[in-house]
Amino acid sequence: MKALEYNFSGLYHLSSDNYISRYKLANLYADRISGGYEKILEKEYEDKGMKSKVVIFGAWKKGVSLYFEIMGKDEVVAFCDNNQQLWGQSVYDKKILRPEELLVMQYDYIYIASDYKFGEIYAQLRLMGIERNKIKIMAIQSNVEHMLTVYEENESLKEMDYESKWLELKSKYKQISIYKLDTTAIGEIVLRIQAIVEDKKNNNPDELRVIVPDLGNEVRICNKKLFDLARDIDFVTKEDIGFWKWVLKNHFYEISIENFNKYIYRNFAKPQIMKKENIPFSFTEEQIKLGEENMSKMGIKGEFVCMAARSSNYAKSTIKNSSTRDWNIRAHEYRNADFLSYSSTIKFLKEHGLQAVRMGRGEAPISKIDNCIDYAGLYADDFMDFFLLSKCKFMVTGTTGIFAVAAAFAKPVLMVNVACGISVGGGGMKYTENDMYIPKKYYDISQNAYLSLREVSEIENRDFDNGLLYEQYGIKLKENSKEEIRDAVEEMMLRMEGKWRDSEEDIKYYNKYKKIIKEVNKNSEQNKRNWLGEGIPYRICSCYLRNNLYLLE
């Protein structure tokens, strides 16, 4: 294709000498369209062969970017959009139509230009009576193809066998659907796997739900053993990667992709009590034998408690891009905590006949601590992460994703040093009736005072999950003390044994706490930027709340 040259209000120029990317130009257009813009003149392009007549559904940034991408290959006859404010306007002399106008015009295909609302748009077009083979969801097809290219293929089947395998699947299932699953963070993927397993149980048995693991830009997978242990999920693996690439190329429009992005965000489901019959992971007899042998070698005997304190070491060891890595570390440092803050708790556990096992990934060994097995520093392994958490009595952890594995096995969790969890972060979480938490203290430097629950929730709802902003707000996070953690563990153990008794004052404080949490969760649900769901569903420890009544102000 020859060089393209465009003028944008006399300010911007695109040519081989002075290049502006399609997306940047799309941004410039989108910034101007609502207030009017001067026409962008298309000077020339090379016309090669017959072109399909195409309507682009989506007249904003993504649609404009797609326009440049397909120029010279397809003829764009119009744009279409659900935004009434755009109807009747034009993009590069192409009119922006109302959806109803699609029923009375001639075209070969409708290209949906949306990463997230494509399912709604697809359903809308189908309800209008537009044939399935006329609708193309451009972003999703290229997205899935990109996700599959990062895998090494195991060519166990030749292409000539793919058609027979495809026909066999088509005869067995009335619908074949494909879904995306982010694999870069253990907490996020486990919560979504639980949702996928439950959806599979509740949905049509005639549907094959194919899950495509997305390794992300860093090609990072948090736990490779996870795919083997989640036996009820049909993951695309390297053994059949060639087949599914072939399917995408030859039968893409026979696959249902309306809900491809269903599990991207965590506000798709409210927190729920974890039922043992819904545990999504299981072990074979051989794996159980291996796990028990490994525990014996590590010196784990009798009942034990898994303990984790987040650090930045996992990000340092797994994120290759230096700028991404540095940002991730700084943005999430607020979740970190010192494992040595568990020292009093480890002694307490020993007094009650319980061993402590340090969990974590990318961690260096620590100095020997009596009654503590340094699994994270000496033995860390994908399989044993799951096996240990399936066998522990309960887990004590900071705000690190491995808690979700314990929850998936219906193990009680005590979460300490909680930050960004009062009013966000609980979407899709599973929990037991014994789960509890104590938060970090949010200290306002300018006011020389700690923030209440309502004040903390205001910050969380404004800028959740970005610790870099706490400094800008003049907020300093203070970790829980050794004594606070030890007392919280004692309370949790007594509750698990049915021996804890709240005083009348504790009951009064907790009722006030629940009222506040109900209020902040309602505000959280109304926050359109919140993809993490409402606050974590755990009960706050009475021993902590009674000593920090400023939280209830």
Coordinates of C-alpha atoms in Angstrom, one line a residue:
M1 CA 0.0 0.0 0.0
K2 CA 1.3 3.5 -0.9
A3 CA 2.0 6.1 1.8
L4 CA -1.1 7.5 3.3
E5 CA -1.4 11.3 3.9
Y6 CA -4.0 12.9 6.0
N7 CA -4.6 16.4 7.3
F8 CA -6.3 16.8 10.7
S9 CA -7.5 20.4 11.1
G10 CA -4.1 21.5 9.7
L11 CA -2.4 20.4 12.9
Y12 CA -1.4 16.8 12.3
H13 CA 0.1 15.1 9.4
L14 CA 0.5 11.4 8.6
S15 CA 3.0 10.2 6.0
S16 CA 6.0 8.0 5.7
D17 CA 8.1 10.8 7.0
N18 CA 5.9 11.9 9.9
Y19 CA 4.0 8.9 11.3
I20 CA 1.1 9.0 13.8
S21 CA -0.2 5.5 14.7
R22 CA -3.8 4.5 13.8
Y23 CA -4.8 4.4 17.4
K24 CA -3.4 7.9 18.1
L25 CA -5.2 9.3 15.2
A26 CA -8.3 7.5 16.4
N27 CA -7.9 9.2 19.7
L28 CA -7.5 12.6 18.0
Y29 CA -10.7 12.0 16.1
A30 CA -12.6 10.8 19.2
D31 CA -11.5 13.9 21.1
R32 CA -12.9 16.1 18.4
I33 CA -16.1 14.4 17.2
S34 CA -18.4 15.5 20.0
G35 CA -17.6 19.2 19.4
G36 CA -17.3 19.0 15.6
Y37 CA -14.2 18.4 13.5
E38 CA -12.8 19.4 10.1
K39 CA -12.9 16.7 7.5
I40 CA -9.9 14.4 7.3
L41 CA -9.0 14.0 3.6
E42 CA -8.0 10.7 2.3
K43 CA -5.5 11.4 -0.4
E44 CA -4.8 8.0 -1.9
Y45 CA -4.5 4.3 -1.4
E46 CA -4.0 1.3 -3.6
D47 CA -7.1 -0.5 -4.7
K48 CA -6.4 -4.2 -5.0
G49 CA -9.1 -6.6 -6.2
M50 CA -12.7 -6.9 -5.0
K51 CA -13.5 -5.6 -1.6
S52 CA -16.2 -6.7 0.9
K53 CA -18.7 -4.0 1.7
V54 CA -18.5 -3.5 5.4
V55 CA -20.3 -1.6 8.2
I56 CA -18.2 -0.9 11.3
F57 CA -20.4 -1.0 14.4
G58 CA -18.6 1.3 16.8
A59 CA -17.9 4.9 15.7
W60 CA -15.5 5.8 18.4
K61 CA -11.8 5.1 19.0
K62 CA -11.9 1.4 18.3
G63 CA -14.0 1.8 15.2
V64 CA -11.8 4.5 13.7
S65 CA -8.7 2.5 14.4
L66 CA -10.3 -0.5 12.6
Y67 CA -11.1 1.7 9.7
F68 CA -7.5 2.4 9.1
E69 CA -6.6 -1.2 9.7
I70 CA -8.9 -2.6 6.9
M71 CA -8.4 0.2 4.4
G72 CA -7.4 -1.2 1.1
K73 CA -8.8 -4.6 2.0
D74 CA -12.4 -3.9 2.6
E75 CA -14.8 -1.0 1.5
V76 CA -16.3 0.7 4.6
V77 CA -19.8 1.8 3.4
A78 CA -20.9 3.2 6.8
F79 CA -20.4 3.3 10.6
C80 CA -23.1 2.3 13.1
D81 CA -23.4 3.1 16.8
N82 CA -25.9 2.9 19.7
N83 CA -24.9 6.4 20.8
Q84 CA -27.8 8.7 19.7
Q85 CA -25.5 11.7 19.8
L86 CA -23.5 10.3 16.9
W87 CA -26.4 9.4 14.6
G88 CA -26.3 11.4 11.3
Q89 CA -22.7 12.5 11.7
S90 CA -20.0 11.3 9.4
V91 CA -16.6 9.7 9.7
Y92 CA -14.4 10.2 6.6
D93 CA -17.6 10.8 4.6
K94 CA -19.1 7.6 6.0
K95 CA -22.4 8.2 7.7
I96 CA -23.0 7.0 11.3
L97 CA -26.2 5.0 11.2
R98 CA -28.8 4.0 13.7
P99 CA -28.9 0.3 14.2
E100 CA -32.3 0.0 12.6
E101 CA -30.9 1.4 9.3
L102 CA -28.9 -1.8 8.9
L103 CA -32.1 -3.6 8.0
V104 CA -32.6 -1.6 4.8
M105 CA -29.1 -1.2 3.4
Q106 CA -26.7 -3.4 1.4
Y107 CA -23.5 -4.8 2.9
D108 CA -21.5 -8.0 3.1
Y109 CA -20.4 -7.9 6.8
I110 CA -20.8 -5.9 10.0
Y111 CA -17.6 -5.6 11.9
I112 CA -18.1 -5.1 15.6
A113 CA -15.3 -2.8 16.9
S114 CA -15.6 -3.3 20.7
D115 CA -13.4 -5.2 23.2
Y116 CA -15.9 -5.4 26.0
K117 CA -19.5 -4.8 24.7
F118 CA -19.2 -7.0 21.6
G119 CA -21.5 -9.7 23.3
E120 CA -24.3 -7.2 23.8
I121 CA -23.9 -5.8 20.3
Y122 CA -23.8 -9.3 18.8
A123 CA -27.0 -10.3 20.6
Q124 CA -28.6 -7.0 19.6
L125 CA -27.9 -7.7 15.9
R126 CA -29.1 -11.3 16.1
L127 CA -32.3 -10.2 17.7
M128 CA -32.8 -7.7 14.8
G129 CA -32.7 -10.7 12.4
I130 CA -29.2 -10.2 11.0
E131 CA -27.6 -13.5 10.0
R132 CA -24.8 -14.8 12.1
N133 CA -22.4 -15.2 9.1
K134 CA -22.7 -11.5 8.4
I135 CA -21.4 -10.5 11.8
K136 CA -17.7 -10.4 12.5
I137 CA -16.2 -9.6 15.9
M138 CA -12.8 -8.4 14.8
A139 CA -11.2 -7.7 18.2
I140 CA -12.0 -11.1 19.7
Q141 CA -10.8 -13.2 16.9
S142 CA -7.4 -11.4 16.8
N143 CA -7.3 -11.5 20.6
V144 CA -7.8 -15.2 20.8
E145 CA -5.3 -15.9 18.0
H146 CA -2.7 -13.8 19.8
M147 CA -3.3 -15.6 23.0
L148 CA -2.8 -18.9 21.3
T149 CA 0.4 -17.9 19.6
V150 CA 2.4 -17.7 22.8
Y151 CA 2.0 -21.5 23.4
E152 CA 4.4 -24.1 22.1
E153 CA 2.4 -26.5 19.9
N154 CA 2.4 -30.2 20.2
E155 CA 1.4 -31.4 16.8
S156 CA -0.2 -34.7 17.9
L157 CA -2.8 -34.4 15.1
K158 CA -2.3 -33.6 11.5
E159 CA -4.5 -31.0 9.9
M160 CA -6.3 -33.7 8.0
D161 CA -7.5 -35.1 11.3
Y162 CA -8.8 -31.7 12.6
E163 CA -12.0 -31.8 10.5
S164 CA -13.1 -35.2 11.8
K165 CA -12.4 -34.1 15.4
W166 CA -14.4 -30.9 14.8
L167 CA -17.3 -32.8 13.4
E168 CA -17.2 -35.2 16.4
L169 CA -17.4 -32.2 18.8
K170 CA -20.3 -30.7 16.8
S171 CA -22.2 -33.9 16.9
K172 CA -21.7 -34.2 20.7
Y173 CA -22.5 -30.6 21.7
K174 CA -25.2 -28.2 20.4
Q175 CA -23.1 -25.2 21.3
I176 CA -19.3 -24.6 21.6
S177 CA -18.4 -21.5 23.5
I178 CA -15.0 -19.9 24.1
Y179 CA -13.9 -17.9 27.2
K180 CA -10.9 -15.9 28.2
L181 CA -9.1 -16.6 31.5
D182 CA -6.2 -14.4 32.8
T183 CA -3.5 -16.6 34.3
T184 CA -1.0 -14.1 35.7
A185 CA -2.2 -13.8 39.3
I186 CA -3.1 -16.8 41.5
G187 CA -5.8 -15.1 43.5
E188 CA -7.6 -13.8 40.4
I189 CA -7.5 -17.0 38.4
V190 CA -8.7 -19.3 41.3
L191 CA -11.7 -17.0 42.0
R192 CA -12.6 -17.2 38.3
I193 CA -12.1 -21.0 38.1
Q194 CA -14.6 -21.4 40.9
A195 CA -17.1 -19.3 39.0
I196 CA -16.4 -21.3 35.8
V197 CA -17.0 -24.6 37.5
E198 CA -20.2 -23.5 39.1
D199 CA -21.5 -22.0 35.8
K200 CA -20.7 -25.3 34.1
K201 CA -22.8 -27.2 36.7
N202 CA -25.7 -24.8 36.3
N203 CA -25.6 -24.4 32.5
N204 CA -26.7 -26.4 29.5
P205 CA -25.0 -29.8 29.5
D206 CA -25.1 -29.7 25.7
E207 CA -22.6 -26.8 25.7
L208 CA -18.8 -27.3 25.5
R209 CA -17.2 -24.4 27.4
V210 CA -13.6 -24.0 26.1
I211 CA -11.3 -21.9 28.3
V212 CA -8.4 -20.1 26.6
P213 CA -5.7 -19.2 29.2
D214 CA -4.3 -15.7 28.6
L215 CA -0.7 -15.5 29.7
G216 CA -0.7 -11.7 29.4
N217 CA 1.9 -9.4 27.8
E218 CA 4.5 -10.9 30.1
V219 CA 3.7 -14.5 29.1
R220 CA 3.4 -15.3 32.8
I221 CA 1.5 -18.1 34.4
C222 CA 1.1 -18.1 38.2
N223 CA 0.8 -21.9 38.6
K224 CA 1.2 -24.4 35.8
K225 CA -0.2 -27.3 37.9
L226 CA -3.5 -25.5 38.3
F227 CA -4.7 -26.6 34.9
D228 CA -4.2 -30.3 35.8
L229 CA -5.9 -30.0 39.2
A230 CA -9.0 -28.2 37.8
R231 CA -10.2 -31.4 36.1
D232 CA -13.8 -30.2 35.3
I233 CA -12.6 -27.4 33.1
D234 CA -11.8 -27.8 29.4
F235 CA -8.7 -25.7 29.0
V236 CA -6.9 -25.2 25.7
T237 CA -3.5 -26.8 26.3
K238 CA -0.4 -27.3 24.2
E239 CA -1.6 -30.8 23.3
D240 CA -4.5 -29.3 21.3
I241 CA -3.3 -25.8 20.5
G242 CA -2.9 -26.7 16.8
F243 CA -6.5 -27.9 16.6
W244 CA -8.0 -24.8 18.1
K245 CA -5.9 -22.5 15.9
W246 CA -7.3 -24.5 13.0
V247 CA -10.8 -24.1 14.3
L248 CA -10.4 -20.3 14.7
K249 CA -9.3 -20.1 11.1
N250 CA -11.9 -22.4 9.6
H251 CA -14.9 -22.4 11.9
F252 CA -14.7 -19.2 13.9
Y253 CA -18.3 -18.2 13.2
E254 CA -19.6 -21.5 14.4
I255 CA -18.2 -20.8 17.9
S256 CA -20.2 -18.8 20.5
I257 CA -18.0 -15.9 21.7
E258 CA -20.7 -13.7 23.1
N259 CA -19.5 -14.2 26.7
F260 CA -15.8 -14.4 25.8
N261 CA -15.0 -11.6 28.4
K262 CA -17.4 -12.8 31.1
Y263 CA -14.7 -13.5 33.6
I264 CA -12.5 -10.5 33.0
Y265 CA -13.8 -8.5 36.0
R266 CA -14.6 -9.7 39.5
N267 CA -17.8 -7.8 40.0
F268 CA -19.6 -10.5 38.1
A269 CA -20.5 -12.3 41.4
K270 CA -21.1 -11.5 45.0
P271 CA -19.1 -13.3 47.8
Q272 CA -20.5 -16.6 48.7
I273 CA -20.1 -19.3 51.4
M274 CA -17.8 -22.0 50.0
K275 CA -19.4 -25.4 49.9
K276 CA -17.2 -28.5 50.0
E277 CA -19.1 -30.1 47.2
N278 CA -18.1 -27.2 45.0
I279 CA -14.3 -27.5 45.5
P280 CA -12.9 -27.1 42.0
F281 CA -9.6 -28.9 42.5
S282 CA -8.9 -32.6 43.1
F283 CA -5.9 -35.0 43.5
T284 CA -5.3 -38.5 42.1
E285 CA -4.2 -41.2 44.5
E286 CA -0.7 -40.9 43.1
Q287 CA -0.7 -37.1 43.8
I288 CA -1.9 -37.7 47.3
K289 CA 0.9 -40.1 47.9
L290 CA 3.5 -37.7 46.4
G291 CA 2.1 -34.8 48.5
E292 CA 2.3 -36.8 51.8
E293 CA 5.9 -37.9 51.0
N294 CA 6.9 -34.3 50.3
M295 CA 5.4 -33.1 53.6
S296 CA 7.3 -35.8 55.4
K297 CA 10.6 -34.7 53.8
M298 CA 9.9 -31.1 54.8
G299 CA 9.3 -32.1 58.4
I300 CA 5.6 -31.3 58.5
K301 CA 3.9 -33.6 61.1
G302 CA 0.4 -33.4 62.5
E303 CA -1.8 -30.4 62.1
F304 CA -0.3 -27.2 60.6
V305 CA -1.3 -23.6 59.7
C306 CA -0.2 -22.0 56.4
M307 CA 1.1 -18.5 56.8
A308 CA 1.9 -15.9 54.1
A309 CA 3.0 -12.3 54.1
R310 CA 3.2 -10.6 50.7
S311 CA 6.4 -9.1 49.3
S312 CA 7.4 -7.8 45.9
N313 CA 9.7 -10.7 45.1
Y314 CA 7.2 -12.6 43.0
A315 CA 6.8 -9.6 40.7
K316 CA 10.5 -9.0 40.6
S317 CA 11.2 -12.6 39.5
T318 CA 8.4 -13.0 36.9
I319 CA 7.7 -9.6 35.2
K320 CA 10.3 -9.2 32.4
N321 CA 9.6 -5.7 31.3
S322 CA 11.4 -3.4 33.6
S323 CA 9.0 -0.4 33.4
T324 CA 6.0 -2.7 34.0
R325 CA 7.8 -4.5 36.8
D326 CA 8.8 -1.2 38.5
W327 CA 5.3 0.2 38.3
N328 CA 3.8 -3.0 39.6
I329 CA 6.1 -3.2 42.6
R330 CA 5.6 0.4 43.6
A331 CA 1.8 0.4 43.0
H332 CA 1.3 -2.8 45.1
E333 CA 3.8 -2.2 47.9
Y334 CA 1.0 -1.1 50.2
R335 CA -0.1 -4.8 50.3
N336 CA 3.3 -6.0 51.6
A337 CA 4.0 -7.0 55.2
D338 CA 6.9 -8.4 57.2
F339 CA 6.7 -12.2 57.8
L340 CA 8.5 -11.7 61.1
S341 CA 5.4 -10.0 62.4
Y342 CA 4.0 -13.6 62.8
S343 CA 6.7 -14.5 65.4
S344 CA 4.4 -14.3 68.4
T345 CA 1.7 -16.2 66.5
I346 CA 4.2 -19.0 65.6
K347 CA 5.0 -19.4 69.3
F348 CA 1.3 -19.4 70.2
L349 CA 0.6 -22.1 67.6
K350 CA 3.4 -24.3 69.1
E351 CA 1.7 -24.0 72.5
H352 CA -1.4 -25.5 70.9
G353 CA 0.3 -28.3 69.0
L354 CA 0.2 -26.6 65.6
Q355 CA 3.1 -26.2 63.2
A356 CA 3.5 -23.0 61.0
V357 CA 4.3 -23.3 57.3
R358 CA 5.6 -20.3 55.5
M359 CA 3.9 -19.9 52.0
G360 CA 4.9 -17.7 49.1
R361 CA 6.7 -17.5 45.7
G362 CA 10.0 -16.0 44.7
E363 CA 11.0 -15.7 48.3
A364 CA 14.5 -16.1 49.7
P365 CA 15.1 -18.4 52.6
I366 CA 14.7 -16.8 56.1
S367 CA 16.7 -17.4 59.2
K368 CA 15.4 -20.5 61.0
I369 CA 12.4 -19.9 63.2
D370 CA 11.4 -22.4 65.8
N371 CA 8.2 -24.3 64.8
C372 CA 8.1 -22.8 61.3
I373 CA 8.8 -24.7 58.1
D374 CA 10.2 -22.4 55.4
Y375 CA 8.4 -23.9 52.5
A376 CA 8.5 -20.6 50.5
G377 CA 12.2 -20.2 50.8
L378 CA 13.3 -23.8 50.5
Y379 CA 10.7 -26.0 48.8
A380 CA 8.2 -23.9 46.8
D381 CA 6.5 -25.9 44.1
D382 CA 3.4 -25.5 41.9
F383 CA 1.8 -28.8 43.0
M384 CA 2.6 -28.4 46.7
D385 CA 1.1 -24.9 46.9
F386 CA -2.3 -26.6 46.4
F387 CA -1.6 -29.7 48.3
L388 CA -0.5 -27.9 51.5
L389 CA -3.4 -25.5 51.4
S390 CA -5.8 -28.4 51.0
K391 CA -4.4 -30.1 54.1
C392 CA -3.9 -27.1 56.5
K393 CA -6.1 -26.5 59.5
F394 CA -6.5 -22.8 58.5
M395 CA -4.5 -20.0 56.8
V396 CA -3.1 -16.7 58.2
T397 CA -2.3 -14.4 55.3
G398 CA -1.9 -10.8 54.2
T399 CA -3.5 -9.4 51.1
T400 CA -1.8 -11.8 48.8
G401 CA -3.6 -13.9 46.2
I402 CA -2.7 -17.4 47.5
F403 CA -5.5 -17.0 50.1
A404 CA -7.9 -17.9 47.3
V405 CA -6.4 -21.4 47.1
A406 CA -7.1 -22.0 50.8
A407 CA -10.7 -20.7 50.3
A408 CA -11.1 -23.0 47.3
F409 CA -10.6 -25.9 49.6
A410 CA -13.1 -24.5 52.1
K411 CA -10.3 -23.8 54.6
P412 CA -10.8 -20.9 57.1
V413 CA -8.8 -17.8 56.4
L414 CA -7.6 -15.1 58.8
M415 CA -6.5 -12.1 56.7
V416 CA -4.3 -9.6 58.5
N417 CA -2.7 -6.3 57.4
V418 CA -5.7 -5.9 55.0
A419 CA -5.4 -2.8 52.7
C420 CA -7.9 -2.0 50.0
G421 CA -10.5 -4.4 51.2
I422 CA -13.0 -2.5 53.3
S423 CA -15.3 -1.6 50.4
V424 CA -13.7 -3.3 47.3
G425 CA -12.0 -6.6 46.5
G426 CA -14.6 -9.1 47.5
G427 CA -16.2 -9.8 44.1
G428 CA -16.5 -13.5 43.5
M429 CA -14.8 -14.5 46.8
K430 CA -15.6 -17.7 48.6
Y431 CA -15.4 -17.8 52.3
T432 CA -16.3 -20.0 55.4
E433 CA -18.3 -18.9 58.4
N434 CA -15.0 -18.8 60.4
D435 CA -13.1 -16.4 58.1
M436 CA -12.0 -13.1 59.8
Y437 CA -9.7 -10.1 59.2
I438 CA -8.0 -7.2 60.7
P439 CA -7.1 -4.1 58.6
K440 CA -4.0 -2.0 58.4
K441 CA -4.3 1.4 60.0
Y442 CA -4.7 4.3 57.6
Y443 CA -2.9 7.3 59.1
D444 CA -3.6 10.8 57.8
I445 CA -0.4 12.8 58.2
S446 CA -1.9 16.2 57.8
Q447 CA -4.7 15.5 60.4
N448 CA -2.5 13.5 62.7
A449 CA -5.3 10.9 63.0
Y450 CA -6.3 7.5 61.8
L451 CA -9.1 7.2 59.3
S452 CA -12.5 5.7 60.0
L453 CA -14.0 2.9 57.9
R454 CA -16.1 5.5 55.9
E455 CA -13.0 7.6 55.2
V456 CA -11.0 4.6 54.1
S457 CA -13.8 3.5 51.8
E458 CA -13.9 6.9 50.2
I459 CA -10.2 6.5 49.2
E460 CA -10.7 2.9 48.1
N461 CA -13.6 3.8 45.8
R462 CA -11.7 6.7 44.4
D463 CA -8.4 5.1 43.6
F464 CA -8.5 1.4 44.6
D465 CA -5.5 -0.9 44.1
N466 CA -3.0 1.8 43.4
G467 CA -0.7 2.4 46.4
L468 CA 1.2 5.2 44.6
L469 CA -1.7 7.5 45.3
Y470 CA -1.6 7.1 49.1
E471 CA 1.5 9.2 49.2
Q472 CA -0.3 11.9 47.2
Y473 CA -3.2 11.9 49.7
G474 CA -0.8 12.1 52.6
I475 CA -1.8 8.6 53.9
K476 CA 0.6 6.3 55.6
L477 CA -0.3 2.6 56.2
K478 CA 0.6 1.1 59.5
E479 CA 1.0 -2.7 59.8
N480 CA -0.7 -4.8 62.5
S481 CA 1.5 -5.4 65.5
K482 CA 2.7 -8.9 66.5
E483 CA 0.3 -8.8 69.4
E484 CA -2.7 -7.8 67.3
I485 CA -2.1 -10.7 64.9
R486 CA -1.6 -13.2 67.8
D487 CA -4.8 -12.1 69.5
A488 CA -6.7 -12.3 66.2
V489 CA -5.4 -15.9 65.7
E490 CA -6.5 -16.8 69.2
E491 CA -10.0 -15.4 68.6
M492 CA -10.3 -17.3 65.4
M493 CA -9.3 -20.6 66.9
L494 CA -11.7 -20.1 69.8
R495 CA -14.5 -19.3 67.3
M496 CA -13.7 -22.4 65.3
E497 CA -13.9 -24.5 68.5
G498 CA -17.2 -22.8 69.5
K499 CA -15.6 -21.4 72.6
W500 CA -15.5 -17.6 71.9
R501 CA -18.1 -15.4 73.6
D502 CA -18.6 -11.8 72.5
S503 CA -19.4 -9.3 75.3
E504 CA -22.5 -7.1 75.1
E505 CA -20.1 -4.2 74.1
D506 CA -18.6 -6.4 71.3
I507 CA -22.0 -7.1 70.0
K508 CA -22.9 -3.4 70.0
Y509 CA -19.7 -2.5 68.2
Y510 CA -20.1 -5.2 65.6
N511 CA -23.7 -4.2 64.8
K512 CA -22.5 -0.7 64.2
Y513 CA -19.7 -2.0 62.1
K514 CA -22.2 -4.1 59.9
K515 CA -24.3 -1.0 59.4
I516 CA -21.3 1.0 58.1
I517 CA -20.2 -1.9 55.9
K518 CA -23.6 -2.2 54.3
E519 CA -23.5 1.5 53.6
V520 CA -20.0 1.5 52.0
N521 CA -20.8 -1.6 50.0
K522 CA -23.8 0.1 48.5
N523 CA -21.5 3.0 47.5
S524 CA -19.1 0.5 46.0
E525 CA -21.7 -1.1 43.9
Q526 CA -22.6 2.3 42.4
N527 CA -19.0 2.9 41.4
K528 CA -18.7 2.1 37.7
R529 CA -14.9 2.0 37.9
N530 CA -14.9 -0.7 40.5
W531 CA -14.2 -4.1 38.8
L532 CA -13.3 -5.8 42.1
G533 CA -16.7 -6.0 43.6
E534 CA -17.8 -5.1 47.1
G535 CA -15.6 -5.3 50.2
I536 CA -14.2 -8.6 51.5
P537 CA -16.9 -10.7 53.3
Y538 CA -14.9 -11.6 56.4
R539 CA -15.9 -10.7 59.9
I540 CA -13.7 -8.2 61.6
C541 CA -12.1 -9.6 64.8
S542 CA -13.8 -8.4 67.9
C543 CA -10.5 -8.1 69.8
Y544 CA -9.3 -5.7 67.1
L545 CA -12.5 -3.6 66.8
R546 CA -12.8 -3.0 70.5
N547 CA -9.3 -1.5 70.6
N548 CA -9.8 0.6 67.5
L549 CA -13.2 2.3 67.9
Y550 CA -12.2 5.2 65.7
L551 CA -13.0 2.9 62.8
L552 CA -16.7 3.3 63.7
E553 CA -16.8 7.2 63.6

